[in-house]
Coordinates of C-alpha atoms in Angstrom, one line a residue:
M1 CA -31.8 66.7 -89.3
K2 CA -28.6 68.4 -90.3
K3 CA -27.8 69.4 -86.7
L4 CA -28.4 65.8 -85.6
L5 CA -26.0 64.5 -88.3
V6 CA -23.3 67.0 -87.1
I7 CA -23.7 65.9 -83.5
A8 CA -23.6 62.2 -84.5
V9 CA -20.3 62.7 -86.5
A10 CA -18.8 64.7 -83.7
T11 CA -19.7 62.1 -81.1
A12 CA -18.1 59.4 -83.3
L13 CA -14.9 61.4 -83.6
I14 CA -14.6 62.1 -79.9
A15 CA -15.6 58.6 -78.6
P16 CA -12.2 56.9 -79.5
A17 CA -10.3 59.6 -77.6
V18 CA -12.5 59.3 -74.6
A19 CA -12.1 55.5 -74.6
M20 CA -8.3 55.8 -74.5
A21 CA -8.1 58.4 -71.7
D22 CA -9.1 58.1 -68.1
T23 CA -9.7 61.7 -66.9
T24 CA -11.3 62.7 -63.5
L25 CA -12.6 66.2 -62.6
Y26 CA -12.3 66.7 -58.9
G27 CA -12.4 69.4 -56.3
K28 CA -12.9 70.5 -52.7
L29 CA -14.7 73.6 -51.5
H30 CA -14.1 74.6 -47.9
A31 CA -15.4 77.7 -46.2
T32 CA -15.5 78.9 -42.6
V33 CA -17.4 81.6 -40.7
G34 CA -16.2 82.7 -37.3
T35 CA -14.2 85.0 -35.1
L36 CA -10.4 85.7 -35.5
D37 CA -8.8 87.5 -32.6
T38 CA -5.3 88.8 -33.2
G39 CA -5.4 91.3 -30.4
A40 CA -5.7 94.2 -32.8
D41 CA -8.4 96.8 -32.4
T42 CA -9.2 96.5 -36.1
D43 CA -10.2 92.8 -35.8
A44 CA -13.5 92.0 -37.5
D45 CA -16.3 90.7 -35.4
V46 CA -17.0 87.9 -37.9
V47 CA -14.6 86.6 -40.6
V48 CA -15.5 84.5 -43.7
E49 CA -12.5 82.5 -45.0
S50 CA -11.8 80.1 -47.9
N51 CA -9.6 77.2 -46.7
T52 CA -7.5 75.7 -49.4
S53 CA -10.4 75.3 -51.8
R54 CA -9.4 73.8 -55.1
F55 CA -10.4 72.0 -58.3
G56 CA -8.5 70.0 -60.9
I57 CA -8.3 67.3 -63.5
K58 CA -6.1 64.2 -63.4
G59 CA -5.8 61.0 -65.3
S60 CA -3.9 58.8 -67.7
T61 CA -3.8 57.8 -71.3
E62 CA -2.8 54.3 -72.4
L63 CA 0.2 54.1 -74.7
D64 CA 2.0 51.2 -76.4
N65 CA 4.3 48.7 -74.6
G66 CA 2.4 48.8 -71.4
L67 CA 3.1 52.5 -70.7
A68 CA 0.7 55.3 -69.8
A69 CA 1.0 59.0 -69.9
T70 CA -0.2 60.6 -66.6
Y71 CA -1.2 64.2 -66.0
G72 CA -2.6 66.5 -63.4
L73 CA -3.6 70.2 -63.3
E74 CA -4.8 71.6 -60.0
M75 CA -5.8 75.1 -59.1
G76 CA -6.5 76.8 -55.8
V77 CA -9.7 78.9 -55.8
D78 CA -10.5 81.7 -53.3
I79 CA -14.2 81.2 -52.8
D80 CA -14.5 84.1 -50.3
G81 CA -13.4 86.6 -53.0
D82 CA -10.7 88.3 -50.8
A83 CA -7.6 87.5 -52.8
A84 CA -6.3 89.7 -55.5
S85 CA -6.4 86.7 -57.9
N86 CA -9.2 84.2 -57.6
L87 CA -6.9 81.3 -58.9
S88 CA -3.5 80.0 -57.9
S89 CA -1.5 77.1 -59.2
R90 CA -1.0 73.9 -57.1
N91 CA 0.3 70.5 -58.3
Q92 CA 0.7 70.5 -62.1
F93 CA 2.6 67.8 -63.9
V94 CA 2.9 65.5 -66.9
G95 CA 4.4 62.0 -66.4
L96 CA 5.0 58.5 -67.7
K97 CA 4.0 55.3 -65.9
G98 CA 4.8 51.7 -66.4
G99 CA 6.3 48.6 -64.8
F100 CA 9.3 50.7 -63.7
G101 CA 7.1 53.0 -61.6
E102 CA 6.1 56.6 -62.5
V103 CA 8.1 59.7 -63.4
R104 CA 6.5 63.2 -63.1
V105 CA 7.7 66.5 -64.3
G106 CA 6.3 69.9 -63.2
K107 CA 5.3 71.6 -60.0
H108 CA 4.5 69.1 -57.2
D109 CA 4.3 68.5 -53.4
T110 CA 7.6 67.2 -52.2
P111 CA 7.9 63.5 -51.4
A112 CA 8.8 64.5 -47.8
K113 CA 5.5 66.4 -47.5
L114 CA 3.6 63.4 -48.7
A115 CA 5.4 61.2 -46.1
T116 CA 3.4 62.8 -43.2
A117 CA 0.6 64.9 -44.8
G118 CA -2.0 62.3 -44.2
L119 CA -1.5 62.6 -40.4
D120 CA -2.9 66.1 -40.3
A121 CA -6.2 65.9 -38.2
F122 CA -7.2 69.4 -39.3
A123 CA -6.0 69.4 -42.9
D124 CA -6.7 72.5 -45.0
N125 CA -8.1 74.7 -42.2
N126 CA -6.2 78.0 -42.4
Q127 CA -5.6 78.3 -38.7
A128 CA -5.2 74.8 -37.5
E129 CA -3.6 72.8 -40.3
M130 CA -0.3 71.0 -39.5
Y131 CA 1.9 73.2 -41.7
R132 CA 1.7 75.8 -38.9
I133 CA 4.1 73.6 -37.0
I134 CA 5.5 71.0 -39.4
A135 CA 7.5 72.8 -42.1
A136 CA 7.5 69.9 -44.6
D137 CA 3.7 70.1 -44.7
S138 CA 3.9 73.4 -46.7
H139 CA 6.5 72.2 -49.3
R140 CA 5.5 72.3 -52.9
V141 CA 8.3 72.9 -55.4
N142 CA 8.7 74.3 -58.9
N143 CA 10.9 72.8 -61.7
A144 CA 10.6 69.3 -60.3
V145 CA 11.4 65.8 -61.6
A146 CA 10.0 63.0 -59.4
Y147 CA 10.1 59.2 -59.4
I148 CA 7.4 57.2 -57.5
N149 CA 7.1 53.5 -56.9
K150 CA 5.6 51.0 -54.5
F151 CA 6.4 47.4 -53.5
G152 CA 3.6 45.8 -51.5
P153 CA 2.9 47.9 -48.3
V154 CA 6.1 50.0 -48.9
G155 CA 6.2 53.1 -51.0
F156 CA 9.0 55.5 -51.9
A157 CA 9.6 58.6 -53.9
V158 CA 12.5 60.9 -54.8
A159 CA 12.5 64.3 -56.5
H160 CA 14.9 66.9 -57.6
S161 CA 14.0 70.5 -58.2
T162 CA 16.4 72.6 -60.3
D163 CA 15.3 75.8 -58.5
V164 CA 12.5 75.8 -55.9
L165 CA 12.3 79.5 -55.5
G166 CA 13.5 81.0 -58.8
E167 CA 12.9 80.6 -62.5
D168 CA 15.3 77.7 -63.3
T169 CA 18.3 79.9 -64.0
D170 CA 21.7 80.2 -62.3
N171 CA 20.9 83.7 -61.2
A172 CA 24.5 84.7 -61.8
G173 CA 25.3 87.9 -59.9
A174 CA 21.9 87.9 -58.2
A175 CA 20.2 85.9 -55.6
A176 CA 21.5 82.4 -55.0
N177 CA 20.1 79.5 -56.9
N178 CA 18.0 77.0 -54.8
P179 CA 18.0 73.5 -56.2
A180 CA 16.6 70.9 -53.9
N181 CA 16.6 67.1 -53.3
T182 CA 13.8 65.4 -51.4
A183 CA 12.8 61.8 -50.7
M184 CA 10.4 59.7 -48.7
V185 CA 9.6 56.1 -47.7
N186 CA 6.4 55.0 -46.1
Y187 CA 4.7 51.8 -44.9
S188 CA 0.9 51.3 -44.8
N189 CA -0.6 48.0 -43.6
G190 CA -4.1 47.8 -42.1
P191 CA -4.5 50.4 -39.3
I192 CA -0.8 51.2 -39.1
Y193 CA 1.0 53.9 -41.1
A194 CA 4.6 55.2 -40.9
G195 CA 6.4 57.7 -43.1
L196 CA 9.9 59.2 -43.2
G197 CA 10.9 62.3 -45.3
Y198 CA 14.1 64.2 -46.1
T199 CA 14.5 67.6 -47.8
A200 CA 17.7 69.5 -48.6
V201 CA 17.5 73.0 -50.3
D202 CA 20.8 74.6 -51.3
N203 CA 21.4 77.9 -49.5
V204 CA 18.2 77.4 -47.4
G205 CA 18.5 74.3 -45.1
T206 CA 17.6 70.7 -44.4
D207 CA 14.5 69.1 -43.0
V208 CA 13.9 65.6 -41.6
N209 CA 10.3 64.5 -40.7
V210 CA 8.9 61.2 -39.5
G211 CA 5.3 60.3 -38.7
L212 CA 3.3 57.4 -37.2
G213 CA -0.4 56.9 -37.4
Y214 CA -3.0 54.4 -36.2
K215 CA -6.6 54.3 -37.4
H216 CA -9.2 51.9 -35.9
E217 CA -11.8 50.4 -38.2
A218 CA -14.4 52.3 -36.2
G219 CA -12.8 55.6 -37.3
H220 CA -10.8 56.5 -34.1
F221 CA -7.3 57.6 -34.8
A222 CA -4.0 58.7 -33.2
N223 CA -1.1 60.5 -35.0
V224 CA 2.3 61.9 -34.2
V225 CA 4.8 63.7 -36.4
Y226 CA 8.4 64.7 -35.4
E227 CA 10.6 67.1 -37.4
Q228 CA 13.9 68.8 -37.2
V229 CA 14.6 71.7 -39.5
E230 CA 18.0 73.4 -39.8
G231 CA 19.1 76.6 -41.5
D232 CA 21.9 76.4 -44.0
G233 CA 24.2 78.8 -42.3
V234 CA 24.7 82.6 -41.9
G235 CA 22.7 84.4 -44.5
A236 CA 20.3 81.5 -45.2
P237 CA 16.7 82.9 -45.7
A238 CA 13.8 82.1 -43.4
V239 CA 11.4 80.8 -46.0
A240 CA 8.8 77.9 -46.3
G241 CA 9.2 77.0 -42.6
F242 CA 13.0 76.9 -42.6
P243 CA 14.3 79.0 -39.6
G244 CA 17.0 80.8 -41.5
G245 CA 20.6 81.4 -40.6
V246 CA 22.2 78.9 -38.2
S247 CA 18.9 78.2 -36.3
T248 CA 17.4 74.8 -35.7
D249 CA 13.7 74.2 -35.1
T250 CA 12.6 71.0 -33.3
N251 CA 8.9 70.4 -34.1
I252 CA 6.3 67.9 -32.8
Y253 CA 2.6 67.5 -33.7
V254 CA 0.2 65.1 -32.0
A255 CA -3.5 64.6 -32.8
G256 CA -6.3 62.1 -32.1
G257 CA -9.9 61.6 -32.8
F258 CA -12.9 59.5 -31.5
K259 CA -15.7 58.7 -33.9
T260 CA -19.3 58.2 -32.7
G261 CA -22.0 57.9 -35.3
A262 CA -21.7 60.7 -37.8
A263 CA -19.6 62.9 -35.4
T264 CA -15.8 62.8 -34.8
L265 CA -14.3 64.5 -31.7
K266 CA -10.8 65.7 -32.5
A267 CA -7.9 67.4 -30.8
G268 CA -4.4 68.5 -31.9
Y269 CA -1.3 70.1 -30.4
G270 CA 1.9 71.3 -32.0
S271 CA 5.1 72.8 -30.7
S272 CA 8.0 74.3 -32.6
D273 CA 11.0 75.1 -30.4
R274 CA 13.8 77.2 -31.9
D275 CA 17.3 76.9 -30.4
T276 CA 18.0 80.6 -31.0
G277 CA 14.6 81.9 -30.1
G278 CA 11.4 80.9 -28.4
E279 CA 8.7 78.2 -28.7
E280 CA 5.6 78.4 -31.0
T281 CA 2.5 76.4 -30.1
N282 CA -0.7 75.5 -31.8
T283 CA -3.7 74.0 -30.0
T284 CA -6.9 72.9 -31.6
V285 CA -10.1 71.1 -30.5
G286 CA -13.1 70.5 -32.7
V287 CA -15.9 68.2 -33.8
D288 CA -16.7 67.1 -37.4
Y289 CA -20.2 66.0 -38.4
A290 CA -20.7 64.1 -41.7
L291 CA -23.7 65.3 -43.7
G292 CA -23.1 62.8 -46.4
K293 CA -20.3 60.8 -48.0
K294 CA -18.5 63.9 -49.4
T295 CA -19.9 66.7 -47.3
S296 CA -19.3 67.6 -43.7
T297 CA -19.6 70.5 -41.3
Y298 CA -17.5 71.2 -38.2
L299 CA -17.0 73.4 -35.1
L300 CA -13.4 74.3 -34.2
W301 CA -11.5 76.3 -31.7
N302 CA -7.8 77.1 -32.3
E303 CA -5.1 79.1 -30.6
R304 CA -1.7 79.9 -32.1
E305 CA 0.9 81.4 -29.8
N306 CA 4.3 83.1 -30.6
E307 CA 4.3 82.3 -34.3
A308 CA 7.4 84.5 -34.6
H309 CA 9.4 82.3 -32.2
A310 CA 10.3 85.3 -30.1
V311 CA 12.1 84.8 -26.9
D312 CA 9.4 84.9 -24.2
G313 CA 6.9 85.8 -26.9
T314 CA 3.2 85.9 -25.9
A315 CA 1.5 87.1 -29.1
K316 CA -1.7 85.0 -29.7
I317 CA -4.2 84.4 -32.5
T318 CA -7.4 82.7 -31.5
A319 CA -10.1 81.4 -33.9
T320 CA -13.5 80.0 -33.3
Q321 CA -15.1 78.7 -36.6
I322 CA -18.0 76.9 -38.1
G323 CA -16.9 75.1 -41.3
L324 CA -18.5 73.5 -44.3
V325 CA -16.7 71.2 -46.7
T326 CA -17.8 69.5 -49.8
E327 CA -15.9 67.4 -52.3
F328 CA -16.6 66.2 -55.9

């Protein structure tokens, strides 16, 4: 009886807090099994990989005057066990939302990344995902303050990071500080989507990305993303998809899919052409099969060529994989 009384009292104390907060636990677990041929004699016959697996919590708490506190804590998890640390940080923020829009503070995907991320036909697959070609698709920054709003079918966001690569200091006498400004505007109406992003990182470079997408009600789709990425000048580092120095990369990604029953046939091709080097390409074909609303399996073939942008480079990495994905 005493235990029942304690449980009843605890439930009564917790219930008001639960009623005031809207918190969601979510995640995505994604593993592949297949071959990965880099041309080296030490290549394994069969490779198991975790592909951007993650979990997190997100939600909001109602406040006075029509405001709400928003929050999100997302962690990457290495389900194949190969990484030195099984957990890694992803988007993590606290924010405030109201009639004015939403402000977020923390670590977050850049607005420019969000402008075209939804056009990736092979999202999260380590070998085939769009960031291999489109630099903005890999951009998540530390020390960020972001503003987000939407008017009808048009959304926009801007963000400032006080230092994307360092620890929010001026690094006097050491490596250069790297503040960044990034923005996006998008339009979504029925089957049509369009997005435009811009990123400028001090001492690193600038990035402009634009994407268009069409999705038929039957599930067929066609997407294209164009991007130009420039180094900030002599001495600029080659990081996060920026080419470094005075180089400029012109990148394009096209993808399409045809849905028939539970299966979707997909193909994607990307090219990154460096004005001071060579061309990198990424080619993928695959088929997804839905096992349920939140679980699917797939077969994929991918070939990446000349990732280093070497002049007349011929280095290749070829992958053939079976994947399993489930969400919660």
